[in-house]
XYZ file of C-alpha atoms in Angstrom:
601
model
C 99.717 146.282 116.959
C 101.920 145.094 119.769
C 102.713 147.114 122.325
C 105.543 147.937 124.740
C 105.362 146.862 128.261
C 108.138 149.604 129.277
C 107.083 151.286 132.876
C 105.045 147.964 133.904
C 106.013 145.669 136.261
C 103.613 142.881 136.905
C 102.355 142.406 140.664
C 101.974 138.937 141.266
C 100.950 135.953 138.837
C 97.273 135.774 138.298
C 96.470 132.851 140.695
C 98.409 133.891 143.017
C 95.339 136.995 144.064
C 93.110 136.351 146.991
C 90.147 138.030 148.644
C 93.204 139.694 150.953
C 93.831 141.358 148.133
C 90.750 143.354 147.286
C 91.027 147.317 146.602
C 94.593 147.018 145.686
C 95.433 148.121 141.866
C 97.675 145.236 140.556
C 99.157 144.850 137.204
C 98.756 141.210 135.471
C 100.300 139.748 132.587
C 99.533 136.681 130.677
C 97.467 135.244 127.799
C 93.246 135.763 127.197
C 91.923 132.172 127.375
C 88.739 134.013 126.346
C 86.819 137.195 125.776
C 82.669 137.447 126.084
C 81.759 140.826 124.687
C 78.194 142.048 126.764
C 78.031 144.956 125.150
C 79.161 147.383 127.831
C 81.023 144.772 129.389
C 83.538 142.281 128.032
C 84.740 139.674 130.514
C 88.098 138.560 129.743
C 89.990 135.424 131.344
C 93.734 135.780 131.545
C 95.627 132.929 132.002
C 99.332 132.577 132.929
C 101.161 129.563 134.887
C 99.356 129.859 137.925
C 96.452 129.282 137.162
C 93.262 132.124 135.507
C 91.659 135.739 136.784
C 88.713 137.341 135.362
C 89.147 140.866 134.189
C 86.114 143.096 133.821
C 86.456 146.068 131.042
C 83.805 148.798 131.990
C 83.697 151.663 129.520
C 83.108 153.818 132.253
C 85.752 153.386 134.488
C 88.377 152.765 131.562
C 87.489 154.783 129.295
C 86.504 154.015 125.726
C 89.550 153.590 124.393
C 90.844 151.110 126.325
C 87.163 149.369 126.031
C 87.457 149.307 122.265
C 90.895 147.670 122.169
C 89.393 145.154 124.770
C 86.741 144.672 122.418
C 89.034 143.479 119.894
C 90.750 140.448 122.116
C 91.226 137.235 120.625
C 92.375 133.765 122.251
C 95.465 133.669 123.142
C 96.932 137.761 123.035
C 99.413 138.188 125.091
C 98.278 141.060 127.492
C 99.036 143.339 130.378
C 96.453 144.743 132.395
C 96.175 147.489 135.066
C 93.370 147.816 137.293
C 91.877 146.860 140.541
C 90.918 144.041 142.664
C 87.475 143.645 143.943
C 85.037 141.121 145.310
C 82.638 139.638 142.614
C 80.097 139.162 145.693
C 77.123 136.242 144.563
C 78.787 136.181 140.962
C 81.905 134.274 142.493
C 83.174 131.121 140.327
C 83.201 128.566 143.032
C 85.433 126.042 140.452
C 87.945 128.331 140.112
C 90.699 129.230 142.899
C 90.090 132.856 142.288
C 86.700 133.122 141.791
C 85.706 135.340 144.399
C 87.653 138.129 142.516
C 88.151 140.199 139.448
C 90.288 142.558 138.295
C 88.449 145.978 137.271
C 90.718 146.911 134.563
C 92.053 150.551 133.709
C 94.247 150.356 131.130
C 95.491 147.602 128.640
C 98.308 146.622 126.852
C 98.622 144.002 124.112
C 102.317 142.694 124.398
C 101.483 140.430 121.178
C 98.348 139.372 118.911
C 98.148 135.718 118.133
C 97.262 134.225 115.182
C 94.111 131.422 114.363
C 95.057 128.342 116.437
C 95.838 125.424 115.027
C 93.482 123.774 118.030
C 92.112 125.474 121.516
C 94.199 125.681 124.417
C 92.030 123.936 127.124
C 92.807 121.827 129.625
C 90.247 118.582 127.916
C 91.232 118.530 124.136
C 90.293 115.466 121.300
C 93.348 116.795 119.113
C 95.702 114.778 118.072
C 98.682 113.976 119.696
C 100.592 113.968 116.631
C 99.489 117.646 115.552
C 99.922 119.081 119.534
C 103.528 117.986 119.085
C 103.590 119.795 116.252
C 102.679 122.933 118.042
C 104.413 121.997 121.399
C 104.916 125.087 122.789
C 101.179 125.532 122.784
C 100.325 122.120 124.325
C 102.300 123.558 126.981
C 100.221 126.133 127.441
C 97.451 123.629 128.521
C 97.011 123.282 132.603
C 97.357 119.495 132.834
C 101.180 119.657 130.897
C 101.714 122.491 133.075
C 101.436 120.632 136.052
C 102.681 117.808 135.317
C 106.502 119.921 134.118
C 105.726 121.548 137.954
C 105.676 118.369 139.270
C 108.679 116.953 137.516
C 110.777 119.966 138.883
C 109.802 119.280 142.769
C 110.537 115.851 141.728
C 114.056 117.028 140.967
C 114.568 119.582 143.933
C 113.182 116.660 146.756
C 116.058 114.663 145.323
C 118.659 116.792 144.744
C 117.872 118.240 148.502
C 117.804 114.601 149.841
C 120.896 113.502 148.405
C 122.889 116.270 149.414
C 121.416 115.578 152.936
C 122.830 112.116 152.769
C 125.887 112.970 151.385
C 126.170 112.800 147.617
C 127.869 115.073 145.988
C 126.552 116.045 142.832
C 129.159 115.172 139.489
C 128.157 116.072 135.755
C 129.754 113.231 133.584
C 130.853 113.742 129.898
C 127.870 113.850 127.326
C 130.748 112.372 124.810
C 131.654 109.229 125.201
C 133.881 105.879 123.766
C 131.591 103.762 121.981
C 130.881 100.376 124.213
C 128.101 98.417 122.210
C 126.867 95.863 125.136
C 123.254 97.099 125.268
C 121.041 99.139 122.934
C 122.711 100.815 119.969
C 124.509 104.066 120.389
C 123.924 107.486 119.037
C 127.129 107.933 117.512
C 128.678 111.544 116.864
C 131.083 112.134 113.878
C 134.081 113.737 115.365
C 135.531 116.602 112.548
C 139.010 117.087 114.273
C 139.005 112.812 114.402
C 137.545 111.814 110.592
C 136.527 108.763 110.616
C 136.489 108.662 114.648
C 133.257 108.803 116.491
C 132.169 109.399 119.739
C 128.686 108.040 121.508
C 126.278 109.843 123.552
C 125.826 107.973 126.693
C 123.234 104.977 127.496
C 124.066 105.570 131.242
C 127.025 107.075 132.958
C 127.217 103.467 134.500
C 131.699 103.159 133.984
C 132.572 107.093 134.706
C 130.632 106.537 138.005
C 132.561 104.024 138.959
C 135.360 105.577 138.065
C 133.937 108.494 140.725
C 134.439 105.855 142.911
C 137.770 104.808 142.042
C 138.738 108.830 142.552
C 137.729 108.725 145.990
C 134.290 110.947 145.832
C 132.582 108.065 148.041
C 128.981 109.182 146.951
C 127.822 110.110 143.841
C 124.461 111.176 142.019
C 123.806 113.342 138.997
C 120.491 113.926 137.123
C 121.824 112.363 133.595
C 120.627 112.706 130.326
C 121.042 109.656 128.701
C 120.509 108.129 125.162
C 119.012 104.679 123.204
C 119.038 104.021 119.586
C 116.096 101.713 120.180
C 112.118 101.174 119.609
C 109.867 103.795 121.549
C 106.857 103.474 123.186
C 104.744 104.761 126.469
C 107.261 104.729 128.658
C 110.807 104.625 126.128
C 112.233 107.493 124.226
C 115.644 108.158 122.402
C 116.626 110.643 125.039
C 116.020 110.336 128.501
C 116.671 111.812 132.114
C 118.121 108.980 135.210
C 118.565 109.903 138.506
C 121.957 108.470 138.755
C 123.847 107.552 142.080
C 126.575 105.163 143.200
C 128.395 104.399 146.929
C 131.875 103.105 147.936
C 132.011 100.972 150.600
C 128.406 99.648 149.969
C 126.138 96.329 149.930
C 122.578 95.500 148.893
C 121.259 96.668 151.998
C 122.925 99.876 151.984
C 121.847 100.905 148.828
C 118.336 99.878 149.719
C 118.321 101.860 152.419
C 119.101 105.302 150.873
C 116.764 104.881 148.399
C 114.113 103.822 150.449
C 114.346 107.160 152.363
C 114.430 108.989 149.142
C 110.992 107.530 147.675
C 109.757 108.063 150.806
C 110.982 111.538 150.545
C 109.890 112.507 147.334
C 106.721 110.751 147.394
C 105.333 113.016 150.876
C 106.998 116.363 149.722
C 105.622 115.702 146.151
C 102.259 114.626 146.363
C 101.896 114.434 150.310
C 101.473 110.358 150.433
C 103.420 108.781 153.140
C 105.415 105.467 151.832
C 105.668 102.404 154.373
C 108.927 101.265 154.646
C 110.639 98.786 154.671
C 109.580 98.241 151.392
C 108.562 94.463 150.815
C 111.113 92.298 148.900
C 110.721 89.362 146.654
C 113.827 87.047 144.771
C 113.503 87.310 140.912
C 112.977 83.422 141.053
C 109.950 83.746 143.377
C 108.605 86.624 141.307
C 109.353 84.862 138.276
C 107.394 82.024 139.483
C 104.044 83.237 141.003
C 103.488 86.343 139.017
C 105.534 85.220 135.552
C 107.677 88.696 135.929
C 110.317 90.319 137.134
C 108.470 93.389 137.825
C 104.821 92.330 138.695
C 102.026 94.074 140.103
C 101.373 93.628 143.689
C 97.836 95.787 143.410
C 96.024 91.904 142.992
C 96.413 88.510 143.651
C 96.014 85.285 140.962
C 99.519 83.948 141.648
C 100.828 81.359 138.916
C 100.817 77.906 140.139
C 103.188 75.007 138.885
C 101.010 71.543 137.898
C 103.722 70.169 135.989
C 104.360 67.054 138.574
C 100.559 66.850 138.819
C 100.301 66.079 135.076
C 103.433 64.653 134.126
C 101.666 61.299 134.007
C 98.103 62.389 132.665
C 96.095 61.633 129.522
C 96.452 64.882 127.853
C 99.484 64.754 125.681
C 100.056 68.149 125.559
C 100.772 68.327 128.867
C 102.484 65.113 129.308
C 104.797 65.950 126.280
C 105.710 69.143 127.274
C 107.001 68.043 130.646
C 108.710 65.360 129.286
C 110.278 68.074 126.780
C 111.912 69.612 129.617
C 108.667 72.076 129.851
C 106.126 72.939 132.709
C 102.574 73.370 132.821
C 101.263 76.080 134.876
C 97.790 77.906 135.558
C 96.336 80.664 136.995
C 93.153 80.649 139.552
C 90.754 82.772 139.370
C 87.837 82.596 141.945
C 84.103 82.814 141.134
C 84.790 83.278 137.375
C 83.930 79.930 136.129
C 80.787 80.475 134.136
C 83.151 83.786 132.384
C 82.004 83.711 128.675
C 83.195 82.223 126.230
C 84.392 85.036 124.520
C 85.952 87.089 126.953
C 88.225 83.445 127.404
C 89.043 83.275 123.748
C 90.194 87.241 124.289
C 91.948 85.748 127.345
C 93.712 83.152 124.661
C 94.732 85.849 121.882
C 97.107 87.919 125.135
C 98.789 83.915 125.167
C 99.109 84.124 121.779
C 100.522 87.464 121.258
C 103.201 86.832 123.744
C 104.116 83.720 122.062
C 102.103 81.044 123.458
C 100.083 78.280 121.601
C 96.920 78.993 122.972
C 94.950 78.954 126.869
C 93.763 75.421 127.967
C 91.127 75.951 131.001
C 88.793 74.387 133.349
C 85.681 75.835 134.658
C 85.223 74.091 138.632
C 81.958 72.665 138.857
C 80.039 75.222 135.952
C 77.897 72.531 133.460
C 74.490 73.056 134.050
C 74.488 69.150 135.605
C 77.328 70.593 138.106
C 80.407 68.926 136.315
C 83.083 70.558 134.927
C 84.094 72.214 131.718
C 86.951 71.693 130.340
C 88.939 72.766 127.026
C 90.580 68.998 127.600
C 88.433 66.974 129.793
C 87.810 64.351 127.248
C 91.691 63.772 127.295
C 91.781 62.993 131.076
C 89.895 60.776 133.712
C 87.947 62.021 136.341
C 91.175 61.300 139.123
C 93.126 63.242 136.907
C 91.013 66.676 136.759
C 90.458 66.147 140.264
C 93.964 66.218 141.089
C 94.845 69.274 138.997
C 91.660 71.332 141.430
C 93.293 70.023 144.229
C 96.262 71.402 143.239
C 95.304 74.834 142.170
C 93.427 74.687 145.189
C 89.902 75.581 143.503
C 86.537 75.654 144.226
C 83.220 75.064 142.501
C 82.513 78.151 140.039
C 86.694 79.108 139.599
C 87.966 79.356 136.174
C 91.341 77.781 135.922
C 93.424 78.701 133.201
C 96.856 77.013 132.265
C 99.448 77.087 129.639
C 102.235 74.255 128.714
C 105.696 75.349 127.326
C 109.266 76.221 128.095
C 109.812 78.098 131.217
C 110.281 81.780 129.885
C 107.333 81.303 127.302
C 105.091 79.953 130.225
C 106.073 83.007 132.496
C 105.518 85.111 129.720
C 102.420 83.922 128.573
C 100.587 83.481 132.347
C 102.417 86.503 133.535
C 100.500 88.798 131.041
C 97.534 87.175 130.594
C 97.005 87.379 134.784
C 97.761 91.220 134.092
C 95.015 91.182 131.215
C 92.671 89.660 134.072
C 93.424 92.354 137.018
C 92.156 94.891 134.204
C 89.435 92.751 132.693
C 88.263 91.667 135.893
C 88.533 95.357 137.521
C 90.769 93.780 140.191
C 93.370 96.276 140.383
C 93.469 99.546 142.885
C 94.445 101.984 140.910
C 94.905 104.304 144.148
C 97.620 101.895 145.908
C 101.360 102.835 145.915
C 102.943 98.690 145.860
C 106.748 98.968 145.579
C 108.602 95.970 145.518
C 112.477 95.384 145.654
C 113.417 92.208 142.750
C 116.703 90.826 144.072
C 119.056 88.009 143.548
C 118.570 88.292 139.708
C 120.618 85.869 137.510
C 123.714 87.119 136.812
C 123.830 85.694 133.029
C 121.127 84.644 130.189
C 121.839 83.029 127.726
C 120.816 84.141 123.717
C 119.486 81.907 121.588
C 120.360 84.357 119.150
C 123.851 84.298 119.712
C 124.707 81.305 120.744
C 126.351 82.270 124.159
C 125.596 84.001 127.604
C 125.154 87.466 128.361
C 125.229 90.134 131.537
C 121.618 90.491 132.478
C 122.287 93.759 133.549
C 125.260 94.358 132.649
C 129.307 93.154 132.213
C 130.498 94.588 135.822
C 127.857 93.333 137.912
C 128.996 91.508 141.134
C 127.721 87.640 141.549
C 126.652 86.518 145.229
C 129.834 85.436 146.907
C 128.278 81.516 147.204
C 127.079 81.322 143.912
C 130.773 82.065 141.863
C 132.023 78.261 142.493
C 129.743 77.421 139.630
C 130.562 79.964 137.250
C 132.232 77.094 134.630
C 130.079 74.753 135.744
C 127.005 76.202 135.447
C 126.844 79.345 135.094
C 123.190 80.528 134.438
C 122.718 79.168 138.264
C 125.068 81.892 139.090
C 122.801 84.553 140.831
C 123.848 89.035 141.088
C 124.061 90.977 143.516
C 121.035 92.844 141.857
C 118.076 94.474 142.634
C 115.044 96.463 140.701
C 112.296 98.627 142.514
C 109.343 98.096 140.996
C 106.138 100.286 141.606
C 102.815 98.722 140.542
C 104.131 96.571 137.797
C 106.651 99.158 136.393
C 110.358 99.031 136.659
C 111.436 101.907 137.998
C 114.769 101.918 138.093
C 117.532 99.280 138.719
C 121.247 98.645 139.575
C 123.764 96.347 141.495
C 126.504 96.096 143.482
C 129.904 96.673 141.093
C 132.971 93.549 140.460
C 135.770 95.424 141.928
C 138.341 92.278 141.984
C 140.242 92.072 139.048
C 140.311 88.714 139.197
C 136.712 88.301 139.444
C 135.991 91.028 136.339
C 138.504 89.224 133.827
C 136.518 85.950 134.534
C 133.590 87.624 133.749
C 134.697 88.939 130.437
C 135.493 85.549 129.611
C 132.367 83.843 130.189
C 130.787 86.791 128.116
C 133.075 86.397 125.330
C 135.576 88.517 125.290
C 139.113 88.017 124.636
C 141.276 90.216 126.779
C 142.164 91.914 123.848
C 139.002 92.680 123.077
C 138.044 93.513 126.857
C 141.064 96.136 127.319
C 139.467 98.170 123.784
C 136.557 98.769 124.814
C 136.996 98.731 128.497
C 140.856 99.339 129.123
C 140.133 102.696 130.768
C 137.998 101.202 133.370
C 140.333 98.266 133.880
C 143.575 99.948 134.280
C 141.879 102.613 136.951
C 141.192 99.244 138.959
C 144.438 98.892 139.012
C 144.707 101.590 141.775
C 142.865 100.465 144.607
C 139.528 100.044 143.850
C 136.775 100.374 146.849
C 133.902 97.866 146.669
C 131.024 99.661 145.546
C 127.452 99.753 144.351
C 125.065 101.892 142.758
C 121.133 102.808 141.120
C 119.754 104.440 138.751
C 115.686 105.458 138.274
C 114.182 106.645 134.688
C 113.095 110.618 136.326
C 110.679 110.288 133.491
C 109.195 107.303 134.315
C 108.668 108.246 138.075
C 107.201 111.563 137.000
C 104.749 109.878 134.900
C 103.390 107.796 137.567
C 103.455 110.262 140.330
C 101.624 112.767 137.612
C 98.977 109.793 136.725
C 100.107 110.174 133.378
C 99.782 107.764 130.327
C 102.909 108.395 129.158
C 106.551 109.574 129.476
C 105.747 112.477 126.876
C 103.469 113.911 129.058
C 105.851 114.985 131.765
C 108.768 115.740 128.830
C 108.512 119.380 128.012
C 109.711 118.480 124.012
C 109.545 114.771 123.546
C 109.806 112.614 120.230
C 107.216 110.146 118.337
C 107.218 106.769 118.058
C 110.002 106.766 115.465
C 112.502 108.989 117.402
C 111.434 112.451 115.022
C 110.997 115.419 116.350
C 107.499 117.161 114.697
C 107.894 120.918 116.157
C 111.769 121.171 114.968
C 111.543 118.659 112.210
C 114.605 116.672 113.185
C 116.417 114.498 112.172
C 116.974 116.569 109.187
C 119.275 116.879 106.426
C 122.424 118.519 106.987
C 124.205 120.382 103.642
C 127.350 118.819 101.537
C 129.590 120.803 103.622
C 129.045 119.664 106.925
C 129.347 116.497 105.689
C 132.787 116.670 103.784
C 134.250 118.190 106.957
C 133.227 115.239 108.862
C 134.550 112.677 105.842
C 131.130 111.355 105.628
C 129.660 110.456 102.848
C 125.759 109.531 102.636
C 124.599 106.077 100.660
C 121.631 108.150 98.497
C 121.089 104.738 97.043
C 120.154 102.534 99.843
C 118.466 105.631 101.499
C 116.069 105.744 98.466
C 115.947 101.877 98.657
C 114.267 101.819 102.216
């Protein structure tokens, strides 16, 4: 039967007991993470946040009635013991932080029994993920979640305490919002008072910060909870947490600056690793380029090099037609791994594949057994010809080269993940090395196949680079932002720009996008008429907080430094949401739910 805890007052968290602390009586509370019954002895562990302390029931020191309710203990009871600290001499636990102590218990309290677990709480476990979701609030329990959520919290507190060092004041923004579908869908909320009406919960707080900046606050940050209607996976779910900012009076540089001092910041106070800055920078075009990405990872080499001109003439129609298509042919390098299997290439060719390529054409430098080449297409070309293409790549007897032929984005998307498929295969990548990159000078527009016209790469009130906006009807995917992405190790971290804050400037903008003015004052009339006022240039950031977590944690995944994240398709296991809602709720909203197509899908 549970018991009170009335007239106890725990002493210090369990971990938190050292050898200074011998011949004090203390009072613990926490959980049993297990009991070993000796017969006159039962060892207990009791486990609470900081970490676990052995208790040690004697029946002769506390009496046998407080030994027989230790005796019946079980995983998991929540407990409160009294009792003494002393030295467990040549019997200390050398893996544990308190190990050279125990607590000599004389009395005990069970606060709560627990019931069979649906799996142990250790800090190695094979269970599912799908069933510890279920049972969240015991995952938590488990020391690797625990310090991961302690991390995530001195991740917050280094940046909160930086930013207000450098000046930001910190603004909540509205978690209701005006619907402005230009990104991923909403989550849209009914209003009852408004039928018919909705609002959105918000995908950033990207226009009220600006608007922060219209009102004069000069520096802004917030830790935001924002929200995606889209496809999860590692590093994506439907609610998320950025660490939001935005300056007046600001360039690229000066935004760089601030938040070079903040990861430098929070990576020493967090995890004690100093940062070099500055922090290297690369153009999207270069990165693009030699590592086919926008975000690529600086912990190897193989760089993507461009044969096209070598080949534009050659014998191999493949990739003489594609360059004559408008294409490129491009390869990838890598040294000393000419005689690499044949299977391990054809793996190589099904990463091409899956990102849309036709297949992996390579050349192995010098690796027949007579000490010519091999060659997927050698038959196709003279001797001159493969010659010039190892000149090119500048390889060496016993290099595999690898290359691809294509459009431009399918070639950087093909190479650029297949050369990431290599740093793993190959073992080439330091998984101990901290390589942030800044991506500038991103194009400003892309255009969509899909519908037929350009878009915002980032997004519509992004500022172009002053020399680039003459071509803006001419040409306008030459047209490069005033962007920038820090990247950590192949991972986007977080991204922003500096803001349009002409008028003149913004209204062009909305018309190469699309949009009438009509259409351009609904959605974004509040916006437009506050830059009516005297609008200061400005510029701004934002980082995914989960996504930094998760690498400074070494974690796999966002949802293991989320305290209550969702699966794969956006549901909720411990609460069971989304759920139904009852005919009520809905008539007072005016909604009415298609049964039919719902029992279609």
């Amino acid at each position: 039967m549970a018991e009170s805890m009335e007239g106890l007052k725990r002493t210090a968290r369990c971990a938190e007991f050292t050898v200074e602390d011998i011949g004090k009586e203390v009072v613990i509370m926490g959980w049993v993470q297990k009991s070993r019954n000796k017969g006159g002895l039962i060892f207990t562990d009791v486990r609470d946040r900081s970490g676990i302390l052995q208790v040690i029931f004697e029946e002769d020191i506390c009496g046998s009635e407080v030994f027989e309710k230790a005796a019946t203990l079980h995983n998991e009871y929540c407990v409160a013991v009294t009792g003494n600290i002393r030295s467990r001499g040549k019997d200390a636990n050398t893996e544990l932080a308190t190990g050279a102590i125990e607590v000599e218990a004389t009395a005990l309290r069970i606060l709560s029994e627990a019931a069979t677990l649906p799996f142990q709480i250790e800090a190695d476990t094979n269970t599912r993920e799908e069933l510890r979701l279920k049972y969240r609030y015991l995952d938590l329990r488990r020391p690797p979640l625990q310090k991961n959520i302690f991390l995530r919290h001195k991740l917050c507190i280094a940046v909160r305490n930086y930013m207000d060092e450098q000046g930001f004041l910190e603004i909540e923004t509205p978690t209701f919002v005006k619907s402005t579908p230009e990104g991923a869908r909403d989550y849209l909320v009914p209003s009852r008072v408004h039928q018919g009406e909705f609002y959105a919960l918000p995908q950033s707080p990207q226009l009220l910060k600006q608007l922060l900046m219209c009102s004069g606050f000069d520096r802004y940050f917030q830790l935001a909870r924002c929200y995606r209607d889209e496809d999860l996976r590692a590093d994506r779910q439907p609610e998320f947490t950025q660490i939001d900012m935005e300056l007046s009076f600001a360039d690229v540089d000066d935004v760089i600056a601030v938040n070079e001092g903040l990861i430098k910041r929070i990576w020493k106070e967090v995890l004690g690793v100093d940062i070099k800055t500055p922090i290297e920078r690369m153009t999207w075009q270069t990165a693009i380029d030699k590592y086919g990405s926008d975000k690529p990872d600086l912990r190897f080499d193989l760089p993507i090099e461009d044969i096209s001109d070598v080949v534009k003439d050659c014998g191999f129609s493949v990739f003489k037609d594609t360059v004559a298509d408008g294409g490129m042919v491009r390869g990838i390098r890598v040294p000393g791994e000419g005689h690499m299997p044949r299977k391990k290439i054809d793996a190589l060719t099904e990463v091409a594949k899956y990102y849309g390529g036709k297949g992996l054409a390579y050349l192995c430098v010098g690796c027949a057994d007579d000490g010519s080449h091999k060659c997927s297409f050698g038959k196709f070309m003279t001797d001159e010809e493969l010659e010039a293409i190892i000149k090119a790549m500048g390889a060496e007897k016993g290099d595999l080269l690898l290359f691809a032929a294509d459009k431009f984005t399918k070639v950087c998307a093909v190479l650029g993940n297949v050369r990431l498929a290599l740093g793993k295969q190959l073992d080439l990548i330091d998984k101990s090395a901290w390589r942030f990159l800044w991506i500038t000078e991103f194009p400003l527009l892309e255009w969509s196949e899909e519908e037929n016209r350009f878009m915002a790469m980032h997004h519509p009130f992004t500022s172009p680079m002053d020399e680039d906006w003459q071509y803006i009807d001419s040409d306008p995917g030459r047209v490069r932002a005033k962007a920038y992405d820090i990247v950590l190790n192949g991972t986007e971290l977080g991204g922003g720009s500096v803001r349009i804050h002409r008028a003149d400037v913004q209204e062009k903008m909305f018309e190469v996008l699309g949009f009438t003015p009509e259409r351009a004052y609904e959605q974004f009339g509040f916006l437009l008429d506050a830059f009516k006022y005297g609008v200061p240039p400005h510029a701004g950031l934002a980082y995914g907080l989960d996504r930094v977590a998760m690498w400074m944690a070494g974690a796999e995944s966002i949802r293991d430094v989320m305290a209550f994240p969702k699966i794969k398709d956006a549901s909720d296991l411990m609460m069971g949401a989304p759920s139904f809602v009852d005919e009520q709720q809905l008539k007072d909203l005016a909604i009415k739910i298609d049964t039919e197509t719902i029992e279609a899908k």
